[in-house]
PDB file of C-alpha atoms and ligand atoms in Angstrom:
ATOM      1  CA  MET A   1     -49.359   9.049 -24.014  1.00  0.00           C
ATOM      2  CA  ARG A   2     -51.128  10.480 -27.131  1.00  0.00           C
ATOM      3  CA  PRO A   3     -53.268   8.082 -29.098  1.00  0.00           C
ATOM      4  CA  PRO A   4     -52.708   8.050 -32.854  1.00  0.00           C
ATOM      5  CA  PRO A   5     -55.383   9.947 -34.501  1.00  0.00           C
ATOM      6  CA  ALA A   6     -58.263   7.937 -36.281  1.00  0.00           C
ATOM      7  CA  PHE A   7     -57.210   9.148 -39.854  1.00  0.00           C
ATOM      8  CA  ASP A   8     -58.848   7.167 -42.847  1.00  0.00           C
ATOM      9  CA  PRO A   9     -56.255   4.395 -43.476  1.00  0.00           C
ATOM     10  CA  GLN A  10     -56.794   4.986 -47.314  1.00  0.00           C
ATOM     11  CA  PHE A  11     -56.658   8.612 -47.667  1.00  0.00           C
ATOM     12  CA  THR A  12     -58.070  11.249 -45.360  1.00  0.00           C
ATOM     13  CA  ILE A  13     -60.208  14.322 -46.450  1.00  0.00           C
ATOM     14  CA  PHE A  14     -60.287  17.059 -44.213  1.00  0.00           C
ATOM     15  CA  GLY A  15     -62.957  19.577 -44.738  1.00  0.00           C
ATOM     16  CA  HIS A  16     -61.177  22.924 -44.808  1.00  0.00           C
ATOM     17  CA  ARG A  17     -62.885  25.220 -42.421  1.00  0.00           C
ATOM     18  CA  GLY A  18     -65.805  23.017 -42.700  1.00  0.00           C
ATOM     19  CA  ALA A  19     -66.603  22.905 -46.242  1.00  0.00           C
ATOM     20  CA  ALA A  20     -65.620  26.383 -47.350  1.00  0.00           C
ATOM     21  CA  GLY A  21     -66.496  26.231 -50.925  1.00  0.00           C
ATOM     22  CA  CYS A  22     -69.918  25.104 -50.197  1.00  0.00           C
ATOM     23  CA  ALA A  23     -71.189  26.865 -46.853  1.00  0.00           C
ATOM     24  CA  PRO A  24     -69.956  29.594 -44.806  1.00  0.00           C
ATOM     25  CA  GLU A  25     -66.448  28.723 -43.305  1.00  0.00           C
ATOM     26  CA  ASN A  26     -65.984  28.094 -39.793  1.00  0.00           C
ATOM     27  CA  THR A  27     -69.530  27.880 -38.964  1.00  0.00           C
ATOM     28  CA  LEU A  28     -71.507  24.901 -37.568  1.00  0.00           C
ATOM     29  CA  LEU A  29     -73.658  24.875 -40.770  1.00  0.00           C
ATOM     30  CA  GLY A  30     -70.228  24.517 -42.658  1.00  0.00           C
ATOM     31  CA  PHE A  31     -69.225  21.804 -40.174  1.00  0.00           C
ATOM     32  CA  HIS A  32     -72.475  19.924 -40.779  1.00  0.00           C
ATOM     33  CA  THR A  33     -72.292  20.417 -44.612  1.00  0.00           C
ATOM     34  CA  ALA A  34     -68.810  18.655 -44.471  1.00  0.00           C
ATOM     35  CA  ILE A  35     -70.081  15.809 -42.400  1.00  0.00           C
ATOM     36  CA  ALA A  36     -73.090  15.272 -44.761  1.00  0.00           C
ATOM     37  CA  GLN A  37     -70.577  15.245 -47.594  1.00  0.00           C
ATOM     38  CA  GLY A  38     -68.938  12.569 -45.918  1.00  0.00           C
ATOM     39  CA  VAL A  39     -65.704  13.858 -44.387  1.00  0.00           C
ATOM     40  CA  SER A  40     -64.371  11.918 -41.453  1.00  0.00           C
ATOM     41  CA  TRP A  41     -62.360  15.184 -40.489  1.00  0.00           C
ATOM     42  CA  ILE A  42     -62.935  18.682 -40.376  1.00  0.00           C
ATOM     43  CA  GLU A  43     -60.301  21.648 -39.916  1.00  0.00           C
ATOM     44  CA  CYS A  44     -61.186  24.878 -38.084  1.00  0.00           C
ATOM     45  CA  ASP A  45     -59.283  27.868 -37.016  1.00  0.00           C
ATOM     46  CA  VAL A  46     -59.347  28.939 -33.274  1.00  0.00           C
ATOM     47  CA  GLN A  47     -58.647  32.555 -31.863  1.00  0.00           C
ATOM     48  CA  ALA A  48     -58.427  33.255 -28.155  1.00  0.00           C
ATOM     49  CA  HIS A  49     -60.802  36.183 -27.711  1.00  0.00           C
ATOM     50  CA  PRO A  50     -60.687  37.781 -24.171  1.00  0.00           C
ATOM     51  CA  GLU A  51     -64.303  36.250 -23.576  1.00  0.00           C
ATOM     52  CA  ALA A  52     -64.252  33.097 -25.505  1.00  0.00           C
ATOM     53  CA  LEU A  53     -62.309  30.883 -27.711  1.00  0.00           C
ATOM     54  CA  LEU A  54     -63.845  31.586 -31.160  1.00  0.00           C
ATOM     55  CA  LEU A  55     -63.743  29.666 -34.485  1.00  0.00           C
ATOM     56  CA  PHE A  56     -62.784  32.476 -37.021  1.00  0.00           C
ATOM     57  CA  HIS A  57     -59.928  32.542 -39.674  1.00  0.00           C
ATOM     58  CA  ASP A  58     -58.904  36.102 -40.244  1.00  0.00           C
ATOM     59  CA  ASP A  59     -57.972  39.123 -37.958  1.00  0.00           C
ATOM     60  CA  LEU A  60     -60.419  41.338 -39.407  1.00  0.00           C
ATOM     61  CA  LEU A  61     -64.154  40.980 -39.424  1.00  0.00           C
ATOM     62  CA  ARG A  62     -64.895  42.238 -42.904  1.00  0.00           C
ATOM     63  CA  ARG A  63     -64.535  39.373 -45.418  1.00  0.00           C
ATOM     64  CA  THR A  64     -66.697  36.893 -43.663  1.00  0.00           C
ATOM     65  CA  THR A  65     -69.253  39.147 -41.647  1.00  0.00           C
ATOM     66  CA  GLY A  66     -69.129  42.589 -43.617  1.00  0.00           C
ATOM     67  CA  ALA A  67     -68.528  44.291 -40.229  1.00  0.00           C
ATOM     68  CA  ARG A  68     -65.816  46.608 -39.455  1.00  0.00           C
ATOM     69  CA  GLY A  69     -62.955  45.868 -36.846  1.00  0.00           C
ATOM     70  CA  ARG A  70     -60.911  43.243 -35.481  1.00  0.00           C
ATOM     71  CA  LEU A  71     -62.298  40.005 -34.042  1.00  0.00           C
ATOM     72  CA  LEU A  72     -60.009  40.153 -30.879  1.00  0.00           C
ATOM     73  CA  ASP A  73     -61.032  43.835 -30.191  1.00  0.00           C
ATOM     74  CA  THR A  74     -64.737  43.552 -30.578  1.00  0.00           C
ATOM     75  CA  PRO A  75     -67.044  42.372 -27.480  1.00  0.00           C
ATOM     76  CA  LEU A  76     -68.388  38.983 -27.573  1.00  0.00           C
ATOM     77  CA  ALA A  77     -72.105  40.102 -27.442  1.00  0.00           C
ATOM     78  CA  ALA A  78     -71.348  42.214 -30.755  1.00  0.00           C
ATOM     79  CA  LEU A  79     -69.517  39.242 -32.257  1.00  0.00           C
ATOM     80  CA  LYS A  80     -72.353  37.119 -31.529  1.00  0.00           C
ATOM     81  CA  ALA A  81     -74.938  39.616 -33.471  1.00  0.00           C
ATOM     82  CA  LEU A  82     -73.006  39.185 -36.647  1.00  0.00           C
ATOM     83  CA  ASP A  83     -73.850  37.077 -39.400  1.00  0.00           C
ATOM     84  CA  ALA A  84     -70.968  34.969 -40.238  1.00  0.00           C
ATOM     85  CA  GLY A  85     -72.904  33.733 -43.479  1.00  0.00           C
ATOM     86  CA  GLY A  86     -76.403  32.551 -44.196  1.00  0.00           C
ATOM     87  CA  GLY A  87     -77.599  33.744 -40.979  1.00  0.00           C
ATOM     88  CA  ASN A  88     -74.974  31.766 -39.084  1.00  0.00           C
ATOM     89  CA  THR A  89     -73.139  33.027 -35.888  1.00  0.00           C
ATOM     90  CA  ILE A  90     -69.437  32.724 -35.076  1.00  0.00           C
ATOM     91  CA  PRO A  91     -69.240  29.658 -33.069  1.00  0.00           C
ATOM     92  CA  THR A  92     -67.300  29.175 -29.889  1.00  0.00           C
ATOM     93  CA  LEU A  93     -65.006  26.223 -29.507  1.00  0.00           C
ATOM     94  CA  ARG A  94     -67.226  24.933 -26.710  1.00  0.00           C
ATOM     95  CA  GLU A  95     -70.394  25.091 -28.977  1.00  0.00           C
ATOM     96  CA  THR A  96     -68.593  23.382 -31.633  1.00  0.00           C
ATOM     97  CA  LEU A  97     -66.949  20.640 -29.713  1.00  0.00           C
ATOM     98  CA  THR A  98     -70.622  20.013 -28.119  1.00  0.00           C
ATOM     99  CA  ALA A  99     -72.221  19.844 -31.603  1.00  0.00           C
ATOM    100  CA  LEU A 100     -69.649  17.428 -33.285  1.00  0.00           C
ATOM    101  CA  GLN A 101     -68.690  15.167 -30.340  1.00  0.00           C
ATOM    102  CA  GLY A 102     -68.731  11.495 -31.935  1.00  0.00           C
ATOM    103  CA  LYS A 103     -69.573  12.715 -35.449  1.00  0.00           C
ATOM    104  CA  VAL A 104     -66.250  13.628 -36.927  1.00  0.00           C
ATOM    105  CA  GLY A 105     -62.622  14.357 -36.167  1.00  0.00           C
ATOM    106  CA  LEU A 106     -61.513  17.696 -35.608  1.00  0.00           C
ATOM    107  CA  ASN A 107     -58.287  19.287 -36.507  1.00  0.00           C
ATOM    108  CA  ILE A 108     -58.114  22.677 -34.685  1.00  0.00           C
ATOM    109  CA  GLU A 109     -55.600  25.323 -35.942  1.00  0.00           C
ATOM    110  CA  LEU A 110     -54.374  27.521 -33.137  1.00  0.00           C
ATOM    111  CA  LYS A 111     -54.348  31.191 -34.861  1.00  0.00           C
ATOM    112  CA  ALA A 112     -54.027  34.027 -32.686  1.00  0.00           C
ATOM    113  CA  GLY A 113     -54.889  35.493 -29.334  1.00  0.00           C
ATOM    114  CA  ASP A 114     -53.430  35.521 -25.802  1.00  0.00           C
ATOM    115  CA  ALA A 115     -52.829  32.159 -24.336  1.00  0.00           C
ATOM    116  CA  VAL A 116     -54.460  30.414 -27.207  1.00  0.00           C
ATOM    117  CA  ALA A 117     -52.197  27.089 -26.639  1.00  0.00           C
ATOM    118  CA  GLU A 118     -53.070  27.099 -22.897  1.00  0.00           C
ATOM    119  CA  ARG A 119     -56.714  28.021 -23.191  1.00  0.00           C
ATOM    120  CA  THR A 120     -57.489  25.659 -26.247  1.00  0.00           C
ATOM    121  CA  GLY A 121     -55.466  22.697 -24.182  1.00  0.00           C
ATOM    122  CA  GLU A 122     -57.541  23.539 -21.126  1.00  0.00           C
ATOM    123  CA  ALA A 123     -60.885  23.355 -23.235  1.00  0.00           C
ATOM    124  CA  LEU A 124     -59.884  20.024 -25.035  1.00  0.00           C
ATOM    125  CA  CYS A 125     -58.720  18.458 -21.627  1.00  0.00           C
ATOM    126  CA  LEU A 126     -62.229  19.302 -20.384  1.00  0.00           C
ATOM    127  CA  ALA A 127     -63.952  17.866 -23.739  1.00  0.00           C
ATOM    128  CA  VAL A 128     -61.847  14.600 -23.155  1.00  0.00           C
ATOM    129  CA  GLU A 129     -63.093  14.284 -19.611  1.00  0.00           C
ATOM    130  CA  GLY A 130     -66.690  14.790 -21.117  1.00  0.00           C
ATOM    131  CA  GLY A 131     -66.106  11.941 -23.517  1.00  0.00           C
ATOM    132  CA  TRP A 132     -64.391  13.373 -26.525  1.00  0.00           C
ATOM    133  CA  ASP A 133     -62.240  10.689 -28.035  1.00  0.00           C
ATOM    134  CA  PRO A 134     -58.565  12.132 -28.232  1.00  0.00           C
ATOM    135  CA  ALA A 135     -57.935   9.917 -31.240  1.00  0.00           C
ATOM    136  CA  GLN A 136     -60.599  12.323 -33.011  1.00  0.00           C
ATOM    137  CA  LEU A 137     -58.808  15.434 -32.001  1.00  0.00           C
ATOM    138  CA  LEU A 138     -55.616  16.951 -33.828  1.00  0.00           C
ATOM    139  CA  VAL A 139     -54.221  20.482 -33.102  1.00  0.00           C
ATOM    140  CA  SER A 140     -51.954  22.181 -35.401  1.00  0.00           C
ATOM    141  CA  ALA A 141     -50.281  25.689 -35.873  1.00  0.00           C
ATOM    142  CA  PHE A 142     -47.830  27.476 -37.931  1.00  0.00           C
ATOM    143  CA  ASP A 143     -46.158  28.680 -34.879  1.00  0.00           C
ATOM    144  CA  HIS A 144     -44.317  25.682 -33.542  1.00  0.00           C
ATOM    145  CA  ALA A 145     -43.528  27.353 -30.206  1.00  0.00           C
ATOM    146  CA  VAL A 146     -47.211  27.686 -29.731  1.00  0.00           C
ATOM    147  CA  LEU A 147     -47.795  24.024 -30.501  1.00  0.00           C
ATOM    148  CA  GLN A 148     -45.125  23.183 -27.933  1.00  0.00           C
ATOM    149  CA  ARG A 149     -46.933  25.169 -25.375  1.00  0.00           C
ATOM    150  CA  PHE A 150     -50.211  23.290 -26.369  1.00  0.00           C
ATOM    151  CA  CYS A 151     -48.227  19.982 -25.964  1.00  0.00           C
ATOM    152  CA  LEU A 152     -47.252  20.912 -22.339  1.00  0.00           C
ATOM    153  CA  ALA A 153     -50.972  22.111 -21.655  1.00  0.00           C
ATOM    154  CA  ALA A 154     -52.642  18.858 -23.089  1.00  0.00           C
ATOM    155  CA  PRO A 155     -50.183  15.958 -23.297  1.00  0.00           C
ATOM    156  CA  GLN A 156     -52.920  13.474 -24.360  1.00  0.00           C
ATOM    157  CA  ILE A 157     -54.212  15.437 -27.501  1.00  0.00           C
ATOM    158  CA  PRO A 158     -52.152  14.690 -30.956  1.00  0.00           C
ATOM    159  CA  VAL A 159     -50.590  17.419 -32.751  1.00  0.00           C
ATOM    160  CA  ALA A 160     -49.391  18.303 -36.336  1.00  0.00           C
ATOM    161  CA  PRO A 161     -47.073  21.184 -37.177  1.00  0.00           C
ATOM    162  CA  LEU A 162     -48.127  23.405 -40.329  1.00  0.00           C
ATOM    163  CA  PHE A 163     -45.704  24.542 -42.731  1.00  0.00           C
ATOM    164  CA  ASP A 164     -46.406  27.080 -45.342  1.00  0.00           C
ATOM    165  CA  ARG A 165     -42.785  27.164 -46.717  1.00  0.00           C
ATOM    166  CA  PRO A 166     -40.165  24.328 -46.928  1.00  0.00           C
ATOM    167  CA  SER A 167     -37.635  23.871 -44.217  1.00  0.00           C
ATOM    168  CA  PRO A 168     -34.714  21.558 -43.684  1.00  0.00           C
ATOM    169  CA  ARG A 169     -36.285  21.331 -40.069  1.00  0.00           C
ATOM    170  CA  MET A 170     -39.652  19.854 -40.824  1.00  0.00           C
ATOM    171  CA  ILE A 171     -39.046  16.336 -39.683  1.00  0.00           C
ATOM    172  CA  GLU A 172     -36.846  17.671 -36.804  1.00  0.00           C
ATOM    173  CA  VAL A 173     -39.755  19.907 -35.613  1.00  0.00           C
ATOM    174  CA  ALA A 174     -42.274  17.057 -35.930  1.00  0.00           C
ATOM    175  CA  ARG A 175     -40.169  14.574 -34.056  1.00  0.00           C
ATOM    176  CA  ALA A 176     -39.534  17.337 -31.307  1.00  0.00           C
ATOM    177  CA  LEU A 177     -43.264  17.716 -30.898  1.00  0.00           C
ATOM    178  CA  ASP A 178     -43.903  13.920 -30.959  1.00  0.00           C
ATOM    179  CA  ALA A 179     -46.375  14.936 -33.673  1.00  0.00           C
ATOM    180  CA  ALA A 180     -49.011  12.562 -35.368  1.00  0.00           C
ATOM    181  CA  ALA A 181     -48.771  14.020 -38.831  1.00  0.00           C
ATOM    182  CA  ILE A 182     -47.252  16.870 -40.718  1.00  0.00           C
ATOM    183  CA  HIS A 183     -49.187  19.691 -42.461  1.00  0.00           C
ATOM    184  CA  ILE A 184     -47.880  21.435 -45.487  1.00  0.00           C
ATOM    185  CA  GLY A 185     -49.146  23.995 -48.134  1.00  0.00           C
ATOM    186  CA  LEU A 186     -49.310  23.082 -51.765  1.00  0.00           C
ATOM    187  CA  ALA A 187     -46.167  25.162 -52.431  1.00  0.00           C
ATOM    188  CA  VAL A 188     -44.118  22.942 -50.111  1.00  0.00           C
ATOM    189  CA  ALA A 189     -45.408  19.719 -51.727  1.00  0.00           C
ATOM    190  CA  THR A 190     -42.608  19.521 -54.292  1.00  0.00           C
ATOM    191  CA  PRO A 191     -41.508  15.956 -55.352  1.00  0.00           C
ATOM    192  CA  ILE A 192     -38.379  16.081 -53.782  1.00  0.00           C
ATOM    193  CA  VAL A 193     -39.872  17.376 -50.403  1.00  0.00           C
ATOM    194  CA  LEU A 194     -42.645  14.845 -50.506  1.00  0.00           C
ATOM    195  CA  SER A 195     -40.004  11.992 -51.158  1.00  0.00           C
ATOM    196  CA  ALA A 196     -38.042  13.092 -47.908  1.00  0.00           C
ATOM    197  CA  LEU A 197     -41.259  13.620 -45.752  1.00  0.00           C
ATOM    198  CA  SER A 198     -42.896  10.303 -46.715  1.00  0.00           C
ATOM    199  CA  ALA A 199     -39.679   8.412 -46.212  1.00  0.00           C
ATOM    200  CA  SER A 200     -39.879   9.888 -42.453  1.00  0.00           C
ATOM    201  CA  GLY A 201     -42.842   8.028 -41.769  1.00  0.00           C
ATOM    202  CA  PHE A 202     -45.051  10.870 -40.706  1.00  0.00           C
ATOM    203  CA  PRO A 203     -48.545  10.888 -42.423  1.00  0.00           C
ATOM    204  CA  ILE A 204     -48.518  14.041 -44.662  1.00  0.00           C
ATOM    205  CA  HIS A 205     -51.587  16.102 -45.232  1.00  0.00           C
ATOM    206  CA  VAL A 206     -51.668  18.959 -47.834  1.00  0.00           C
ATOM    207  CA  TYR A 207     -53.690  22.098 -47.952  1.00  0.00           C
ATOM    208  CA  THR A 208     -55.685  23.341 -49.863  1.00  0.00           C
ATOM    209  CA  VAL A 209     -56.611  20.915 -52.556  1.00  0.00           C
ATOM    210  CA  ASN A 210     -59.575  21.403 -54.614  1.00  0.00           C
ATOM    211  CA  GLN A 211     -58.967  19.186 -57.660  1.00  0.00           C
ATOM    212  CA  PRO A 212     -59.199  15.463 -57.435  1.00  0.00           C
ATOM    213  CA  THR A 213     -56.532  14.868 -60.085  1.00  0.00           C
ATOM    214  CA  LEU A 214     -54.232  16.879 -58.039  1.00  0.00           C
ATOM    215  CA  ALA A 215     -55.191  14.940 -55.065  1.00  0.00           C
ATOM    216  CA  GLU A 216     -54.372  11.677 -56.822  1.00  0.00           C
ATOM    217  CA  ARG A 217     -50.897  12.791 -57.891  1.00  0.00           C
ATOM    218  CA  LEU A 218     -50.281  13.893 -54.464  1.00  0.00           C
ATOM    219  CA  ARG A 219     -51.364  10.504 -53.191  1.00  0.00           C
ATOM    220  CA  GLU A 220     -48.967   8.720 -55.541  1.00  0.00           C
ATOM    221  CA  ARG A 221     -46.115  10.651 -54.009  1.00  0.00           C
ATOM    222  CA  GLY A 222     -46.964   9.470 -50.433  1.00  0.00           C
ATOM    223  CA  VAL A 223     -49.396  12.049 -49.171  1.00  0.00           C
ATOM    224  CA  SER A 224     -51.847  10.550 -46.923  1.00  0.00           C
ATOM    225  CA  GLY A 225     -54.665  13.172 -47.003  1.00  0.00           C
ATOM    226  CA  ILE A 226     -55.797  16.697 -48.223  1.00  0.00           C
ATOM    227  CA  PHE A 227     -57.677  19.716 -46.849  1.00  0.00           C
ATOM    228  CA  THR A 228     -60.307  20.751 -49.436  1.00  0.00           C
ATOM    229  CA  ASP A 229     -63.108  23.519 -49.751  1.00  0.00           C
ATOM    230  CA  TYR A 230     -65.292  20.921 -51.607  1.00  0.00           C
ATOM    231  CA  PRO A 231     -65.346  17.574 -49.904  1.00  0.00           C
ATOM    232  CA  GLN A 232     -67.963  15.985 -52.234  1.00  0.00           C
ATOM    233  CA  ARG A 233     -65.478  16.018 -55.055  1.00  0.00           C
ATOM    234  CA  PHE A 234     -63.364  13.711 -53.277  1.00  0.00           C
ATOM    235  CA  ILE A 235     -65.810  11.433 -51.489  1.00  0.00           C
ATOM    236  CA  LEU A 236     -67.248   8.583 -53.476  1.00  0.00           C
ATOM    237  CA  ARG A 237     -70.391   6.965 -52.210  1.00  0.00           C
ATOM    238  CA  ASP A 238     -71.605   3.403 -52.962  1.00  0.00           C
TER     239      ASP A 238
HETATM  240  O1  G3P B 301     -54.833  23.924 -41.569  1.00  0.00           O
HETATM  241  C1  G3P B 301     -54.604  23.944 -42.950  1.00  0.00           C
HETATM  242  C2  G3P B 301     -55.003  25.399 -43.129  1.00  0.00           C
HETATM  243  O2  G3P B 301     -56.232  25.658 -42.765  1.00  0.00           O
HETATM  244  C3  G3P B 301     -53.956  26.304 -42.933  1.00  0.00           C
HETATM  245  O3  G3P B 301     -54.221  27.604 -43.662  1.00  0.00           O
HETATM  246  O4  G3P B 301     -55.027  29.886 -43.825  1.00  0.00           O
HETATM  247  O5  G3P B 301     -56.421  28.165 -44.447  1.00  0.00           O
HETATM  248  O6  G3P B 301     -55.839  28.421 -42.080  1.00  0.00           O
HETATM  249  P1  G3P B 301     -55.410  28.411 -43.488  1.00  0.00           P
HETATM  250 MG1   MG B 302     -56.818  26.888 -41.072  1.00  0.00          MG
END
C-alpha cells in the first residue's frame, strides 16, 4: 500500500531542518537553500499548534526567534509576527507543502502537540490528493506509538522510526511499522549496531553528520544516507 520512498540509489543527503548550518532552520528560505545546494530530501520538524501545524523544532520560542514563551501556548497571529531568522516567518506545514511540491522529498518529523499524528496524516492525505507524490514523503518520530497512529491515519505515506539510543528492538519496531527506513543518531551508529541494522535490509539514515569523512566511513559500514546541516559539503556537482 505504501510506495518505497524515492531515496537516492547511491546515498541520500537530507538537508537537516532545511540547511540549518547555512540558513534559518525550518523556514522556507532554509528549504530553498537546501534545494539550491542540491539535496533530494529535506528534513523538518512539525508541531500541532491548536490553530495550525507548524514547522518548529524547540518547545520554546527563544533560541530561533528571541521571543519568550512556548510555541504551543502562543496564538498563531503572534507566532506569525515573529522573525524565525533573516526576516522569515515560522511556516505552516500547508505553506511548506505548497512551496515544495515536485521540488524535493520531504521527511516530516512528528514532534509535539495534540493529535500531531492524526492532523499530519490528514494534511498529507490532502496533499497526496492534490498531487504530492507519496514516494516523496517520509514521516518519522522518536515516539513510535505516535508513528503507529500516523500509519493508521495515512496508510499510503512511508514512515521511518527514529532512535536516539540503541535498542535491541530497532528492527522489530521497523518491521511492525512496515517502515521504509530506520533513522538513528550518531551515538547509535556503532560498527556492531550498523552491521546488524544493514543486514536487516532497511535503508539506514544517520543524523546529524556534518563531516564528509565521517559520512564516507558510515557509508562503508552500510549506511544509506545522512542528515546534514551543510548539504553543500556533500553534494558534488559536475
Ligand atoms: O530526524 C532527524 C533529526 O532531526 C532528529 O533530531 O532533534 O534534530 O529533530 P532533531
Ligand atoms: Mg528533526
